[in-house]
Rosetta silent file (secondary structure, phi, psi, omega in degrees, C-alpha in Angstrom):
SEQUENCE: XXXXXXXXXXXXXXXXXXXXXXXXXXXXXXXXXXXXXXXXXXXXXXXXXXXXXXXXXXXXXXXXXXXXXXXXXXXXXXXXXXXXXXXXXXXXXXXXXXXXXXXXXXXXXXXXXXXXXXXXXXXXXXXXXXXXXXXXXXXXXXXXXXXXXXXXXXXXXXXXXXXXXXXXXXXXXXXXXXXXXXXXXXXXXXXXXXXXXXXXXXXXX
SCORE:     score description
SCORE:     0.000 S_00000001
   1 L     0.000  134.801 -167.526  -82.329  -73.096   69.340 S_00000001
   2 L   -97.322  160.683 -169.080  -79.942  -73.476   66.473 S_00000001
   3 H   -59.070  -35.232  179.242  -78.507  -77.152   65.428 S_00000001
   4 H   -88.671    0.331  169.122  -75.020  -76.790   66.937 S_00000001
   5 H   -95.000  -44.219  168.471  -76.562  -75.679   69.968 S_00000001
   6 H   -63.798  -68.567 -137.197  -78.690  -79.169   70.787 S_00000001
   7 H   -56.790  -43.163  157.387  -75.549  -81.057   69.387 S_00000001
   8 H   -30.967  -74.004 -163.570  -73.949  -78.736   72.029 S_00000001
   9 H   -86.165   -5.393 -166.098  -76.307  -79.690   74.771 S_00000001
  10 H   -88.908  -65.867  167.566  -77.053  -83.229   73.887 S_00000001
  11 H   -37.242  -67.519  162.988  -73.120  -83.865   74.687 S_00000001
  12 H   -20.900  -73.489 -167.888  -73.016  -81.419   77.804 S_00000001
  13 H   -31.984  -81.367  175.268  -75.753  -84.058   78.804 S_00000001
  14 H   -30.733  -46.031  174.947  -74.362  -87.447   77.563 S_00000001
  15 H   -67.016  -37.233  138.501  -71.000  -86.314   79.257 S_00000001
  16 H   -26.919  -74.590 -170.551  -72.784  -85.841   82.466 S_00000001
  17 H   -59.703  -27.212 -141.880  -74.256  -88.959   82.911 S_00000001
  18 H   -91.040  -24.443 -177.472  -71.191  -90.793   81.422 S_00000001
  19 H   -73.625  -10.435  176.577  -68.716  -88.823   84.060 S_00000001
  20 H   -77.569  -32.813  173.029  -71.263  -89.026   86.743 S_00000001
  21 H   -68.154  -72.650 -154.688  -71.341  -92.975   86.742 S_00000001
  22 H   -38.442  -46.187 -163.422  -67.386  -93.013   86.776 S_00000001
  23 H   -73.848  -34.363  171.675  -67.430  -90.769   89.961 S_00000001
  24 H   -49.367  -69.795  177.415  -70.138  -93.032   91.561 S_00000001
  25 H   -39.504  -47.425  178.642  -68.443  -96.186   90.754 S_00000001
  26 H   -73.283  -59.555  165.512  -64.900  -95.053   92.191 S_00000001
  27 H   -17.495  -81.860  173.241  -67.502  -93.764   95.204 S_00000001
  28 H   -42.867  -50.772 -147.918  -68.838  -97.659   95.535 S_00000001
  29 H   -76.158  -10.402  176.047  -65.174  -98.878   95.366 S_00000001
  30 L  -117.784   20.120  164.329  -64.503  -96.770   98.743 S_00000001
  31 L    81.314   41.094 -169.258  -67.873  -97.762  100.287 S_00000001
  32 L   -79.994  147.964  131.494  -69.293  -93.853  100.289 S_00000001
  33 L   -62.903 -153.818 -166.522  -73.390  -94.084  100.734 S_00000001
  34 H   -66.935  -41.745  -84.188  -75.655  -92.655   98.780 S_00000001
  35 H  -148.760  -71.083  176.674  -75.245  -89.178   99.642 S_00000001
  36 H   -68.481  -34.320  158.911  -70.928  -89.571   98.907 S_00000001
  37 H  -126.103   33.029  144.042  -71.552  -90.595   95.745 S_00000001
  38 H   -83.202   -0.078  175.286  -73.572  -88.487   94.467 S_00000001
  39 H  -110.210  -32.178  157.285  -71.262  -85.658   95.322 S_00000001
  40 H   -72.686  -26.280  144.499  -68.730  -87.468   93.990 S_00000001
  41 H   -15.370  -57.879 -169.052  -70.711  -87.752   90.981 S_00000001
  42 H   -68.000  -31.505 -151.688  -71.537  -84.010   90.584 S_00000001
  43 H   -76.631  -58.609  179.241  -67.880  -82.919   91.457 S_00000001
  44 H   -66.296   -0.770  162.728  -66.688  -85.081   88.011 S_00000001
  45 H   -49.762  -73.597 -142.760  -70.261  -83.876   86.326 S_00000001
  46 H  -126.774    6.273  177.413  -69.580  -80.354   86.218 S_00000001
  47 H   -46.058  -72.942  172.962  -65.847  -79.794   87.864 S_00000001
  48 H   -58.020   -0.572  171.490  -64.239  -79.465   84.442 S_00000001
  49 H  -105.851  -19.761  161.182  -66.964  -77.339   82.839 S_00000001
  50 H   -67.639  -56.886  146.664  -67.015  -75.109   86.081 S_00000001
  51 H   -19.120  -57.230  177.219  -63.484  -74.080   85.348 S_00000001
  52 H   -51.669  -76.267  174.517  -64.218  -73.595   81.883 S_00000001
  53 H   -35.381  -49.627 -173.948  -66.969  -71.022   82.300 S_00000001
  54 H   -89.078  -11.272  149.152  -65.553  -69.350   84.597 S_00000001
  55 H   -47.051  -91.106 -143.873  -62.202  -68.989   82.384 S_00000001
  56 L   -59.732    0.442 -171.633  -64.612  -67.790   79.556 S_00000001
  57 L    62.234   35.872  171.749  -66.644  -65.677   82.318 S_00000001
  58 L  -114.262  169.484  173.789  -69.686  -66.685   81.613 S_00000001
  59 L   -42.742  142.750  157.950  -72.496  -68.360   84.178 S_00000001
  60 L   -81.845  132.245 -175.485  -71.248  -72.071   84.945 S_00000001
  61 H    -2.992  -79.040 -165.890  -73.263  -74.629   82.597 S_00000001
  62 H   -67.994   -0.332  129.247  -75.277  -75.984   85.681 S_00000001
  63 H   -28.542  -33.962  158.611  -76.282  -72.946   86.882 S_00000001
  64 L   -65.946  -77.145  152.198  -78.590  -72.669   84.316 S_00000001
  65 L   -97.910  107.993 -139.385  -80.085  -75.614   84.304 S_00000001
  66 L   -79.231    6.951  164.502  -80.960  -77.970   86.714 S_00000001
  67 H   -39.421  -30.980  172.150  -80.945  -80.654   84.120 S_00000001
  68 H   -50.552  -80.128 -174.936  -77.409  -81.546   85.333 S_00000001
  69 H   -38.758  -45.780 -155.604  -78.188  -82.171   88.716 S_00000001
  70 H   -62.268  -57.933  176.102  -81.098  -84.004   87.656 S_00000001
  71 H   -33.286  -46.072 -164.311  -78.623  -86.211   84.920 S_00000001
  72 H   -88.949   -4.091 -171.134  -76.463  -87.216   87.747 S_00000001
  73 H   -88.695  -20.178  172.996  -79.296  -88.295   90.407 S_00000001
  74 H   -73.239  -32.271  172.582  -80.219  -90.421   87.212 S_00000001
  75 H   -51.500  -58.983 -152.577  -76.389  -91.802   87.251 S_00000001
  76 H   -82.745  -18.319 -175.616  -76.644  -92.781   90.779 S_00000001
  77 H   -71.811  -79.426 -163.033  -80.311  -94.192   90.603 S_00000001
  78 H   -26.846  -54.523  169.283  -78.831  -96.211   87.403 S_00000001
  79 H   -48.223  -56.217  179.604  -75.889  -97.602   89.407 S_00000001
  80 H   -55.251  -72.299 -129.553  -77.842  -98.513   92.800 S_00000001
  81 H   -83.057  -18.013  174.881  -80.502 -100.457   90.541 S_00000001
  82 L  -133.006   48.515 -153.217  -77.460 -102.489   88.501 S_00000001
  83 H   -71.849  -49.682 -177.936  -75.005 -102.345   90.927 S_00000001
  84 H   -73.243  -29.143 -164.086  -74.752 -106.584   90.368 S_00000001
  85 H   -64.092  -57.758 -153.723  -75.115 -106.354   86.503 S_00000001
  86 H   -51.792  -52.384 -174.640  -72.135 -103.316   86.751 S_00000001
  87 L   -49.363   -9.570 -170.782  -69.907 -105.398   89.198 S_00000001
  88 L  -103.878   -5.684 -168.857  -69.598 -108.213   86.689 S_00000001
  89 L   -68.754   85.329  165.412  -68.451 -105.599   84.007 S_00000001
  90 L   -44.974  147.367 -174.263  -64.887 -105.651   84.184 S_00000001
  91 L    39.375   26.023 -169.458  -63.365 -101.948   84.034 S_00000001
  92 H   -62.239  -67.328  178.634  -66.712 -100.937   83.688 S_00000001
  93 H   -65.608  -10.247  162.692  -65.710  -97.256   85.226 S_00000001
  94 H   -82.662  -22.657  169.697  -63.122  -96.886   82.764 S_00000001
  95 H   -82.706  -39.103  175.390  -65.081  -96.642   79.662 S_00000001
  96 H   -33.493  -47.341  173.720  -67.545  -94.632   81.386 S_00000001
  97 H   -51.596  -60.443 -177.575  -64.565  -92.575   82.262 S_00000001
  98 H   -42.464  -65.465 -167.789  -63.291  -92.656   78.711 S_00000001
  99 H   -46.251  -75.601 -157.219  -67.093  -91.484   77.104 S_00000001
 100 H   -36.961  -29.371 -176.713  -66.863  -88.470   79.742 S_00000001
 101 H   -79.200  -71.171  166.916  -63.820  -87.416   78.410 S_00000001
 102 H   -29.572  -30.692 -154.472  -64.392  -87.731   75.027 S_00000001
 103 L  -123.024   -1.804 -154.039  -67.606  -86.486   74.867 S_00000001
 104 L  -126.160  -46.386  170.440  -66.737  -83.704   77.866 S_00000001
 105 L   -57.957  -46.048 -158.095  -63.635  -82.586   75.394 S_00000001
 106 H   -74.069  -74.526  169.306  -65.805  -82.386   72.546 S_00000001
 107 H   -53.843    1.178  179.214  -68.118  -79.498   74.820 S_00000001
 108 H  -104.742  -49.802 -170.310  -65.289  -77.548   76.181 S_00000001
 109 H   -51.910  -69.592  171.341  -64.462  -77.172   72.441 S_00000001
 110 H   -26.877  -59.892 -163.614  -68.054  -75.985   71.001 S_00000001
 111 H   -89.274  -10.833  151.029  -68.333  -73.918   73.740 S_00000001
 112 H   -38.405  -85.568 -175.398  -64.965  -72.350   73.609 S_00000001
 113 H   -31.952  -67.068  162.415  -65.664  -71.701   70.118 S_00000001
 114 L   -62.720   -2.838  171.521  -68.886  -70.002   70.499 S_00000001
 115 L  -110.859   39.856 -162.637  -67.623  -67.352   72.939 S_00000001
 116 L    -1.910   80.943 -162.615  -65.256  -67.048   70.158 S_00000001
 117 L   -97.538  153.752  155.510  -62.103  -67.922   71.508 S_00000001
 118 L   -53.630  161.719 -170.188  -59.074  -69.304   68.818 S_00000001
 119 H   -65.912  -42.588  175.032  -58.864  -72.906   68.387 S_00000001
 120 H   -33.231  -45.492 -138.121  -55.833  -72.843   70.424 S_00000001
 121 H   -95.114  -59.409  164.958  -57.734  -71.612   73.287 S_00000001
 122 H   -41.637  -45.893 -166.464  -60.276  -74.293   72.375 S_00000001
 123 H   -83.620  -33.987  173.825  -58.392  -77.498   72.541 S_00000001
 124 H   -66.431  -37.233  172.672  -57.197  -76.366   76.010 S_00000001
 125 H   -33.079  -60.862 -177.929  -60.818  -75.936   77.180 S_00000001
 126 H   -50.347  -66.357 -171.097  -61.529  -79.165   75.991 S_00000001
 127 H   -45.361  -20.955 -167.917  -58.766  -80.971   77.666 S_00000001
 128 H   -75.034  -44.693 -174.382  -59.658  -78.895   80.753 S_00000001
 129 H   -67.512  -31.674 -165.775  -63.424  -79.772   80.436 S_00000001
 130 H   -96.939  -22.398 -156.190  -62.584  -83.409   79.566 S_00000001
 131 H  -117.775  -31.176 -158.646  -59.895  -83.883   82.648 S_00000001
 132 H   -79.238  -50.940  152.514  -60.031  -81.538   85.413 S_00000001
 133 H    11.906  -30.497 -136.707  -63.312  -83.244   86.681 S_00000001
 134 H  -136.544  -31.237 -160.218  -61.426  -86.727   87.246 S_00000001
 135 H   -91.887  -22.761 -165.757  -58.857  -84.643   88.999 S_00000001
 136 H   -93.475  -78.415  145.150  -61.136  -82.664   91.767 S_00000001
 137 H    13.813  -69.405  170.911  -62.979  -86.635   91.994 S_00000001
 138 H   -58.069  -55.466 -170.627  -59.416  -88.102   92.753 S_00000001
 139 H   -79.826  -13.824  175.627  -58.482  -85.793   95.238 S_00000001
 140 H   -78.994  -59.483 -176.758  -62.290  -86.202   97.236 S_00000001
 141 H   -71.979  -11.227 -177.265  -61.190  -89.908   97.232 S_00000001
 142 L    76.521   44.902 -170.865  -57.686  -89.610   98.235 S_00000001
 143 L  -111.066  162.000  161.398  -56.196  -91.028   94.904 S_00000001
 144 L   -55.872  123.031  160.395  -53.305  -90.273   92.658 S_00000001
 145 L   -61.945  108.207 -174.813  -55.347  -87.822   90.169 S_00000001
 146 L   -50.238  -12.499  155.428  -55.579  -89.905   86.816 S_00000001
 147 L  -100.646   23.917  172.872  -53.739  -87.711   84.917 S_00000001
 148 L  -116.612    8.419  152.347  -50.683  -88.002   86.504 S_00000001
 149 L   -59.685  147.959 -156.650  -50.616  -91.626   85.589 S_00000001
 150 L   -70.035  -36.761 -157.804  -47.808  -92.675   82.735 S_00000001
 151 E   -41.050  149.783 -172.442  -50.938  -93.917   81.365 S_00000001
 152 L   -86.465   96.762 -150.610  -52.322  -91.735   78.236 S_00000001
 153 L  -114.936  -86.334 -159.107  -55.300  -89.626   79.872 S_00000001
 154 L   -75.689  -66.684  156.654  -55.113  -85.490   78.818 S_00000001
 155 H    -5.494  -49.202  175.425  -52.759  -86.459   75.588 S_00000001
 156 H   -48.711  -52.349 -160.039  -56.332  -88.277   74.293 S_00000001
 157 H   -88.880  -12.194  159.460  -58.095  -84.976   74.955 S_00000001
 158 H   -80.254  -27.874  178.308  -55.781  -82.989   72.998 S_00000001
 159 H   -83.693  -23.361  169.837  -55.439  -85.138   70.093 S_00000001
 160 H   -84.811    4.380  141.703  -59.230  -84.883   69.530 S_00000001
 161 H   -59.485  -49.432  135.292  -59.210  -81.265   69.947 S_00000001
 162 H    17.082  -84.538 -163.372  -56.616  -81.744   67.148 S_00000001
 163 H   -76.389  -43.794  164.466  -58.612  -83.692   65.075 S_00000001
 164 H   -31.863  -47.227 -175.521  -61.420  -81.432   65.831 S_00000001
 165 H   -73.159  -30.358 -173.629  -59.728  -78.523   64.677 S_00000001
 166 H  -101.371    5.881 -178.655  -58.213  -79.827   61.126 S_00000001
 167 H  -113.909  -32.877  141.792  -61.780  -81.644   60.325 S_00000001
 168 H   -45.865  -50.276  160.161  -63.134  -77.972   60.815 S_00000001
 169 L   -44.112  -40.052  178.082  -60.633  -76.617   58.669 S_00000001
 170 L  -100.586    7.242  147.429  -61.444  -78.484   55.876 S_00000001
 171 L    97.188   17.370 -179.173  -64.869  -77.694   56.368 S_00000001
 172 L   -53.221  121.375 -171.667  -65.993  -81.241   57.066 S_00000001
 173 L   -44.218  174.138  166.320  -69.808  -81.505   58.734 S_00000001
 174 H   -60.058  -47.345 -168.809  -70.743  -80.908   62.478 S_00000001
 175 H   -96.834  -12.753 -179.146  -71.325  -84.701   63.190 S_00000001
 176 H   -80.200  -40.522  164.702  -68.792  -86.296   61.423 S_00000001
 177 H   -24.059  -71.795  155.086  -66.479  -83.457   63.033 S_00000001
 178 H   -67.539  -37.300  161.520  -67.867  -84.718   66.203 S_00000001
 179 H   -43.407  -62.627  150.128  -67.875  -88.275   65.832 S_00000001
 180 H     0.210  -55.400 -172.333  -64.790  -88.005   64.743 S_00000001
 181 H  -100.189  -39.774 -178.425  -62.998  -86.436   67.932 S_00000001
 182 H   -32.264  -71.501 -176.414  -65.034  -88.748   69.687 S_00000001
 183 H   -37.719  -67.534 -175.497  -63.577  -91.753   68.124 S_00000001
 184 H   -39.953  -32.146 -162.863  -60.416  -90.250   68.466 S_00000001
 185 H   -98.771  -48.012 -152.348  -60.079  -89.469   72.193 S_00000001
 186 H  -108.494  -54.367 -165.749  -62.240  -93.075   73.330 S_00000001
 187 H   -69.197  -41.357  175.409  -59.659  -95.577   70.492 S_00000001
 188 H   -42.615  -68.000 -177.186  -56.609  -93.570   72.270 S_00000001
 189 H   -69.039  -29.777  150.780  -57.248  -94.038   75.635 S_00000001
 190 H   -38.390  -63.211 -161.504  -58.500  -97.792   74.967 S_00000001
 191 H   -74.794  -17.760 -155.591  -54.984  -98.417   72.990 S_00000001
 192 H   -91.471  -16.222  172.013  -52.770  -96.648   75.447 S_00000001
 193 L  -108.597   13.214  174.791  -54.355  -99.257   78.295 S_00000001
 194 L  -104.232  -11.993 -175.088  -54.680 -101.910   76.443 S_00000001
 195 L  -141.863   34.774 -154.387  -50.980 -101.747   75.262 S_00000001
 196 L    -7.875   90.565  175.014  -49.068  -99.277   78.128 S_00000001
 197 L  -103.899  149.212  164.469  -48.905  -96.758   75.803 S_00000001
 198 E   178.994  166.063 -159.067  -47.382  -93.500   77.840 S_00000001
 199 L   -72.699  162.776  172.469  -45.230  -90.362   77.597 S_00000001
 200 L   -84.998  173.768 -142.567  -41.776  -90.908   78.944 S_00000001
 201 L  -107.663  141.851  137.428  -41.260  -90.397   82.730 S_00000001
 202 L   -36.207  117.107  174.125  -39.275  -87.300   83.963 S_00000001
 203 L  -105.889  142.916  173.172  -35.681  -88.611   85.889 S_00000001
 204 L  -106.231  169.975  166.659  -34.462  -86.884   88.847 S_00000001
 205 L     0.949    0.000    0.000  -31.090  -87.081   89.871 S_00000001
């Protein structure tokens, strides 16, 4: 397996677990059992990269490997066993939220890239891979889908596809490339809700 392929799967992973807690946690907050939120887990796990695949037409990610599943039954064990530590966390599912995105953008990109799509093509994957997840999630709970909040959600996952793309360009390594977009995507979405940052709102009549 070549080095941009673990770097590759080691996100795909990380981004699992960290979107699998978010969907659990939002799960707890409507009283689901065990059973409800682990499927809300899995649906923000692998929603956005099940799109994704099947835009590029290839097998979806978790199809392949049951590593996934396995990642999120690890989410929901992790939650159940610190259910009191997590409850004292304030906003505790929003950085979780945040990683997944970040780190969920960052793997829509790669793997864009390797079925050698233009960058263009790439940055949407990512946002799609980073966001639609949160959106299929929303609608199983019966919420306003987070990226129709003024708040600064899919804006995040485009500017580190961005910054992904011009830190390639200049030929800049693989991990600083990814840290990089990380950073970018997780200080955005921090700043825009720590200081209502958001696009302006559409007027009707």
């Amino acid at each position: 397996m070549e080095y941009n392929d673990i770097i590759q799967h080691l996100v795909e992973f990380l981004g699992t677990f960290a979107f699998a807690i978010s969907g659990i946690r939002h799960a707890a907050a409507k009283h689901f059992d065990w059973f409800g939120g682990y499927v809300c887990g899995i649906a923000v796990a692998i929603g956005g990269g099940t799109i994704r695949d099947v835009m590029l037409g290839t097998t979806p990610f978790w199809m392949t490997n049951p590593i996934y599943m396995i990642c999120t039954a690890m989410a929901l064990l992790f939650v159940i066993v610190f259910a009191k530590h997590m409850e004292g966390l304030r906003n505790t599912w929003f950085v979780f939220d945040t990683l997944g995105l970040a780190l969920f953008t960052i793997a829509g990109i790669q793997k864009s890239l390797a079925f050698g799509q233009p960058y263009w093509v790439a940055i949407i994957m990512g946002c799609i891979t980073g966001s639609a997840g949160g959106v299929i999630r929303d609608v199983l709970l019966n919420n306003e889908p987070v990226i129709f909040h003024r708040e600064i959600y899919a804006m995040a996952s485009i500017l580190g596809g961005l910054t992904y793309w011009l830190l390639d360009y200049l030929n800049v390594s693989i991990e600083v490339t990814v840290i990089s977009a990380f950073a970018v995507v997780s200080i955005m979405r921090f700043l825009a809700v720590r200081y209502h940052l958001a696009l302006p709102i559409l007027k009707d009549e």
